[in-house]
Amino acid sequence: MAFLNVGDVPGNFSYIRGNSFDHNFNTGIGVFGTNSLEIRDNVIYHSVGPCMRIEGKENLVIHNMVVMSLSILTYKGRKTKVNLIWPGAVELNLATDITVIDNAVGGSERIGFLIDGADCRNGTKTNRWSGNVVHGAWRGIHIGYEDGHPHCSLISGFLTWKNLDYGIWFWPKSREIGRAPRLNSSHANISY
């Protein structure tokens, strides 16, 4: 199911609620160029690539469950030597001012949640990210090199367990030209 360039959704005029998607050969739910859409109480099982890709502004992702997100590069026995495509079971890294509450990821060949985190310099309310769980992924939560906020990305409201590589992985781009990247408390805030 895809919402493509719908723009602003006033009130609850449109929403994605209470659906189930089984054995998808692409993304189960995709939201692109659409703002203030509610995505609630959906179940997505066995997707090749991301189960959910949410872009746009002020979308609500509440109480969804995704299980078994497969990588296209390993699907049906493929063996790729250089694997640069790391899909997230739930990809939220291109969304802004998003609300992410009570979602669960159970099983991903690559990443559970691909996120930017919340921008902690703008006084973002941390209760907009709460009660989320990921287990059985290669990496539970991932902020990639091109993702995150320029000065501070807040990761909050997640429980990550039984993931193969890391529970939380972030790879910040250097903010200073000509100097080696360094990590200190001003670059990332992690709360448990």
mmCIF file of C-alpha atoms in Angstrom:
data_model
loop_
_atom_site.group_PDB
_atom_site.id
_atom_site.type_symbol
_atom_site.label_atom_id
_atom_site.label_comp_id
_atom_site.label_asym_id
_atom_site.label_seq_id
_atom_site.Cartn_x
_atom_site.Cartn_y
_atom_site.Cartn_z
ATOM 1 C CA MET A 1 0.000 0.000 0.000
ATOM 2 C CA ALA A 2 1.424 3.382 -0.935
ATOM 3 C CA PHE A 3 0.485 6.981 -0.298
ATOM 4 C CA LEU A 4 2.383 8.999 -2.913
ATOM 5 C CA ASN A 5 2.463 12.812 -2.960
ATOM 6 C CA VAL A 6 -0.900 13.218 -1.228
ATOM 7 C CA GLY A 7 0.352 16.273 0.678
ATOM 8 C CA ASP A 8 -1.294 17.208 3.967
ATOM 9 C CA VAL A 9 -3.952 14.853 5.342
ATOM 10 C CA PRO A 10 -6.422 16.938 7.378
ATOM 11 C CA GLY A 11 -7.602 15.324 10.640
ATOM 12 C CA ASN A 12 -8.188 11.607 10.127
ATOM 13 C CA PHE A 13 -9.514 11.975 6.591
ATOM 14 C CA SER A 14 -7.123 9.276 5.354
ATOM 15 C CA TYR A 15 -5.224 6.649 7.335
ATOM 16 C CA ILE A 16 -3.742 3.143 7.185
ATOM 17 C CA ARG A 17 -5.278 1.138 10.036
ATOM 18 C CA GLY A 18 -5.765 -2.517 10.912
ATOM 19 C CA ASN A 19 -4.325 -4.141 7.789
ATOM 20 C CA SER A 20 -2.223 -7.256 7.353
ATOM 21 C CA PHE A 21 0.310 -7.832 4.590
ATOM 22 C CA ASP A 22 1.741 -11.314 3.984
ATOM 23 C CA HIS A 23 4.642 -12.337 1.693
ATOM 24 C CA ASN A 24 5.425 -9.037 0.011
ATOM 25 C CA PHE A 25 8.027 -8.839 -2.718
ATOM 26 C CA ASN A 26 8.538 -5.175 -1.950
ATOM 27 C CA THR A 27 7.610 -2.704 0.794
ATOM 28 C CA GLY A 28 4.342 -3.454 2.606
ATOM 29 C CA ILE A 29 3.482 0.171 3.534
ATOM 30 C CA GLY A 30 5.098 3.171 1.840
ATOM 31 C CA VAL A 31 4.339 6.815 2.610
ATOM 32 C CA PHE A 32 6.022 9.408 0.367
ATOM 33 C CA GLY A 33 5.277 13.135 0.066
ATOM 34 C CA THR A 34 2.396 12.716 2.503
ATOM 35 C CA ASN A 35 2.075 14.536 5.833
ATOM 36 C CA SER A 36 0.121 13.936 9.061
ATOM 37 C CA LEU A 37 -0.975 10.412 8.077
ATOM 38 C CA GLU A 38 -1.819 7.876 10.793
ATOM 39 C CA ILE A 39 -0.338 4.388 10.307
ATOM 40 C CA ARG A 40 -1.744 2.256 13.139
ATOM 41 C CA ASP A 41 -2.391 -1.387 14.133
ATOM 42 C CA ASN A 42 -0.932 -2.999 10.993
ATOM 43 C CA VAL A 43 0.922 -6.315 10.684
ATOM 44 C CA ILE A 44 3.468 -6.926 7.922
ATOM 45 C CA TYR A 45 5.031 -10.357 7.535
ATOM 46 C CA HIS A 46 7.823 -11.435 5.156
ATOM 47 C CA SER A 47 8.849 -8.487 2.979
ATOM 48 C CA VAL A 48 11.753 -8.350 0.567
ATOM 49 C CA GLY A 49 13.317 -5.046 1.548
ATOM 50 C CA PRO A 50 11.733 -2.707 4.085
ATOM 51 C CA CYS A 51 8.376 -3.648 5.557
ATOM 52 C CA MET A 52 7.558 0.041 6.095
ATOM 53 C CA ARG A 53 9.095 3.161 4.485
ATOM 54 C CA ILE A 54 7.728 6.376 5.909
ATOM 55 C CA GLU A 55 8.726 9.804 4.599
ATOM 56 C CA GLY A 56 7.002 13.189 4.914
ATOM 57 C CA LYS A 57 6.224 15.363 7.950
ATOM 58 C CA GLU A 58 4.339 14.748 11.193
ATOM 59 C CA ASN A 59 3.219 11.208 10.360
ATOM 60 C CA LEU A 60 2.086 8.918 13.199
ATOM 61 C CA VAL A 61 3.426 5.344 13.306
ATOM 62 C CA ILE A 62 1.620 3.654 16.195
ATOM 63 C CA HIS A 63 1.260 0.025 17.320
ATOM 64 C CA ASN A 64 2.442 -1.765 14.174
ATOM 65 C CA MET A 65 4.235 -5.105 14.007
ATOM 66 C CA VAL A 66 6.672 -6.162 11.307
ATOM 67 C CA VAL A 67 8.190 -9.621 11.103
ATOM 68 C CA MET A 68 10.857 -11.027 8.790
ATOM 69 C CA SER A 69 12.323 -8.325 6.582
ATOM 70 C CA LEU A 70 14.598 -9.956 3.995
ATOM 71 C CA SER A 71 17.441 -8.355 2.061
ATOM 72 C CA ILE A 72 17.093 -8.400 -1.739
ATOM 73 C CA LEU A 73 20.776 -9.324 -1.963
ATOM 74 C CA THR A 74 20.301 -12.612 -0.079
ATOM 75 C CA TYR A 75 16.743 -13.431 -1.175
ATOM 76 C CA LYS A 76 16.342 -16.878 -2.737
ATOM 77 C CA GLY A 77 19.950 -17.881 -2.100
ATOM 78 C CA ARG A 78 21.656 -14.926 -3.764
ATOM 79 C CA LYS A 79 25.205 -14.320 -2.586
ATOM 80 C CA THR A 80 26.472 -10.814 -3.237
ATOM 81 C CA LYS A 81 30.103 -10.121 -2.344
ATOM 82 C CA VAL A 82 29.679 -6.371 -1.898
ATOM 83 C CA ASN A 83 26.454 -5.668 -0.054
ATOM 84 C CA LEU A 84 25.861 -1.924 0.229
ATOM 85 C CA ILE A 85 22.071 -2.096 0.489
ATOM 86 C CA TRP A 86 21.006 -2.407 4.119
ATOM 87 C CA PRO A 87 17.240 -2.047 4.328
ATOM 88 C CA GLY A 88 15.545 -1.357 7.619
ATOM 89 C CA ALA A 89 12.462 -3.358 8.489
ATOM 90 C CA VAL A 90 11.036 0.066 9.410
ATOM 91 C CA GLU A 91 12.686 2.977 7.560
ATOM 92 C CA LEU A 92 11.982 6.377 9.100
ATOM 93 C CA ASN A 93 15.227 8.176 8.269
ATOM 94 C CA LEU A 94 13.626 10.435 5.626
ATOM 95 C CA ALA A 95 10.687 11.470 7.827
ATOM 96 C CA THR A 96 10.584 14.670 9.905
ATOM 97 C CA ASP A 97 8.728 15.404 13.141
ATOM 98 C CA ILE A 98 7.459 11.811 13.247
ATOM 99 C CA THR A 99 5.687 10.093 16.135
ATOM 100 C CA VAL A 100 6.788 6.466 16.713
ATOM 101 C CA ILE A 101 4.959 4.665 19.550
ATOM 102 C CA ASP A 102 4.548 0.974 20.502
ATOM 103 C CA ASN A 103 5.910 -0.605 17.305
ATOM 104 C CA ALA A 104 7.607 -4.006 17.187
ATOM 105 C CA VAL A 105 10.138 -5.506 14.786
ATOM 106 C CA GLY A 106 10.766 -9.237 15.055
ATOM 107 C CA GLY A 107 13.361 -10.427 12.562
ATOM 108 C CA SER A 108 15.312 -8.502 9.943
ATOM 109 C CA GLU A 109 18.245 -9.717 7.877
ATOM 110 C CA ARG A 110 19.749 -6.242 8.147
ATOM 111 C CA ILE A 111 18.333 -3.390 10.277
ATOM 112 C CA GLY A 112 15.323 -3.218 12.593
ATOM 113 C CA PHE A 113 14.706 0.563 12.684
ATOM 114 C CA LEU A 114 16.573 2.867 10.272
ATOM 115 C CA ILE A 115 16.119 6.309 11.818
ATOM 116 C CA ASP A 116 17.465 9.840 12.170
ATOM 117 C CA GLY A 117 16.499 9.968 15.826
ATOM 118 C CA ALA A 118 14.835 13.025 17.281
ATOM 119 C CA ASP A 119 16.460 16.447 16.979
ATOM 120 C CA CYS A 120 17.216 17.176 20.628
ATOM 121 C CA ARG A 121 18.188 20.809 20.023
ATOM 122 C CA ASN A 122 14.658 21.789 19.000
ATOM 123 C CA GLY A 123 13.051 20.718 22.278
ATOM 124 C CA THR A 124 11.457 17.623 20.730
ATOM 125 C CA LYS A 125 9.151 15.861 23.163
ATOM 126 C CA THR A 126 10.626 12.444 23.899
ATOM 127 C CA ASN A 127 7.170 10.900 24.404
ATOM 128 C CA ARG A 128 6.780 11.018 20.608
ATOM 129 C CA TRP A 129 9.216 8.050 20.565
ATOM 130 C CA SER A 130 8.219 5.415 23.138
ATOM 131 C CA GLY A 131 7.502 1.729 23.658
ATOM 132 C CA ASN A 132 9.262 0.457 20.500
ATOM 133 C CA VAL A 133 10.906 -2.987 20.437
ATOM 134 C CA VAL A 134 13.323 -4.702 18.047
ATOM 135 C CA HIS A 135 14.853 -8.160 18.270
ATOM 136 C CA GLY A 136 16.233 -10.726 15.854
ATOM 137 C CA ALA A 137 17.829 -8.170 13.511
ATOM 138 C CA TRP A 138 21.441 -7.842 12.414
ATOM 139 C CA ARG A 139 21.432 -4.318 13.883
ATOM 140 C CA GLY A 140 18.542 -3.200 16.043
ATOM 141 C CA ILE A 141 18.623 0.569 15.532
ATOM 142 C CA HIS A 142 20.773 2.208 12.869
ATOM 143 C CA ILE A 143 21.639 5.834 12.121
ATOM 144 C CA GLY A 144 23.649 5.849 8.895
ATOM 145 C CA TYR A 145 26.386 8.149 7.637
ATOM 146 C CA GLU A 146 23.995 10.422 5.730
ATOM 147 C CA ASP A 147 21.327 10.279 8.475
ATOM 148 C CA GLY A 148 20.896 11.915 11.857
ATOM 149 C CA HIS A 149 20.647 15.561 12.824
ATOM 150 C CA PRO A 150 23.554 17.994 12.416
ATOM 151 C CA HIS A 151 24.349 18.472 16.105
ATOM 152 C CA CYS A 152 22.389 16.021 18.212
ATOM 153 C CA SER A 153 20.263 12.933 17.510
ATOM 154 C CA LEU A 154 18.262 11.558 20.417
ATOM 155 C CA ILE A 155 17.563 7.827 20.473
ATOM 156 C CA SER A 156 14.891 7.185 23.058
ATOM 157 C CA GLY A 157 11.942 4.878 23.673
ATOM 158 C CA PHE A 158 13.406 1.633 22.267
ATOM 159 C CA LEU A 159 14.039 -1.797 23.702
ATOM 160 C CA THR A 160 16.565 -3.717 21.630
ATOM 161 C CA TRP A 161 17.519 -7.314 22.405
ATOM 162 C CA LYS A 162 18.886 -10.491 20.773
ATOM 163 C CA ASN A 163 20.257 -8.669 17.739
ATOM 164 C CA LEU A 164 23.224 -10.264 15.986
ATOM 165 C CA ASP A 165 25.657 -7.366 15.595
ATOM 166 C CA TYR A 166 24.654 -4.297 17.629
ATOM 167 C CA GLY A 167 21.585 -3.083 19.481
ATOM 168 C CA ILE A 168 22.300 0.522 18.440
ATOM 169 C CA TRP A 169 24.662 1.492 15.621
ATOM 170 C CA PHE A 170 25.406 5.039 14.564
ATOM 171 C CA TRP A 171 28.074 6.262 12.206
ATOM 172 C CA PRO A 172 28.113 10.067 12.356
ATOM 173 C CA LYS A 173 29.586 12.128 9.572
ATOM 174 C CA SER A 174 32.436 14.382 10.688
ATOM 175 C CA ARG A 175 31.157 17.890 11.387
ATOM 176 C CA GLU A 176 34.586 19.479 11.152
ATOM 177 C CA ILE A 177 36.411 19.732 7.827
ATOM 178 C CA GLY A 178 40.062 18.787 7.981
ATOM 179 C CA ARG A 179 39.878 17.033 11.345
ATOM 180 C CA ALA A 180 39.416 13.408 12.204
ATOM 181 C CA PRO A 181 35.886 12.562 13.327
ATOM 182 C CA ARG A 182 35.462 12.409 17.057
ATOM 183 C CA LEU A 183 32.543 11.293 19.160
ATOM 184 C CA ASN A 184 31.551 12.968 22.364
ATOM 185 C CA SER A 185 28.357 13.477 24.304
ATOM 186 C CA SER A 186 27.317 16.442 22.138
ATOM 187 C CA HIS A 187 27.033 14.201 19.030
ATOM 188 C CA ALA A 188 24.705 11.542 20.380
ATOM 189 C CA ASN A 189 22.409 11.170 23.332
ATOM 190 C CA ILE A 190 21.254 7.684 24.127
ATOM 191 C CA SER A 191 18.723 7.036 26.842
ATOM 192 C CA TYR A 192 17.454 3.704 28.085
#
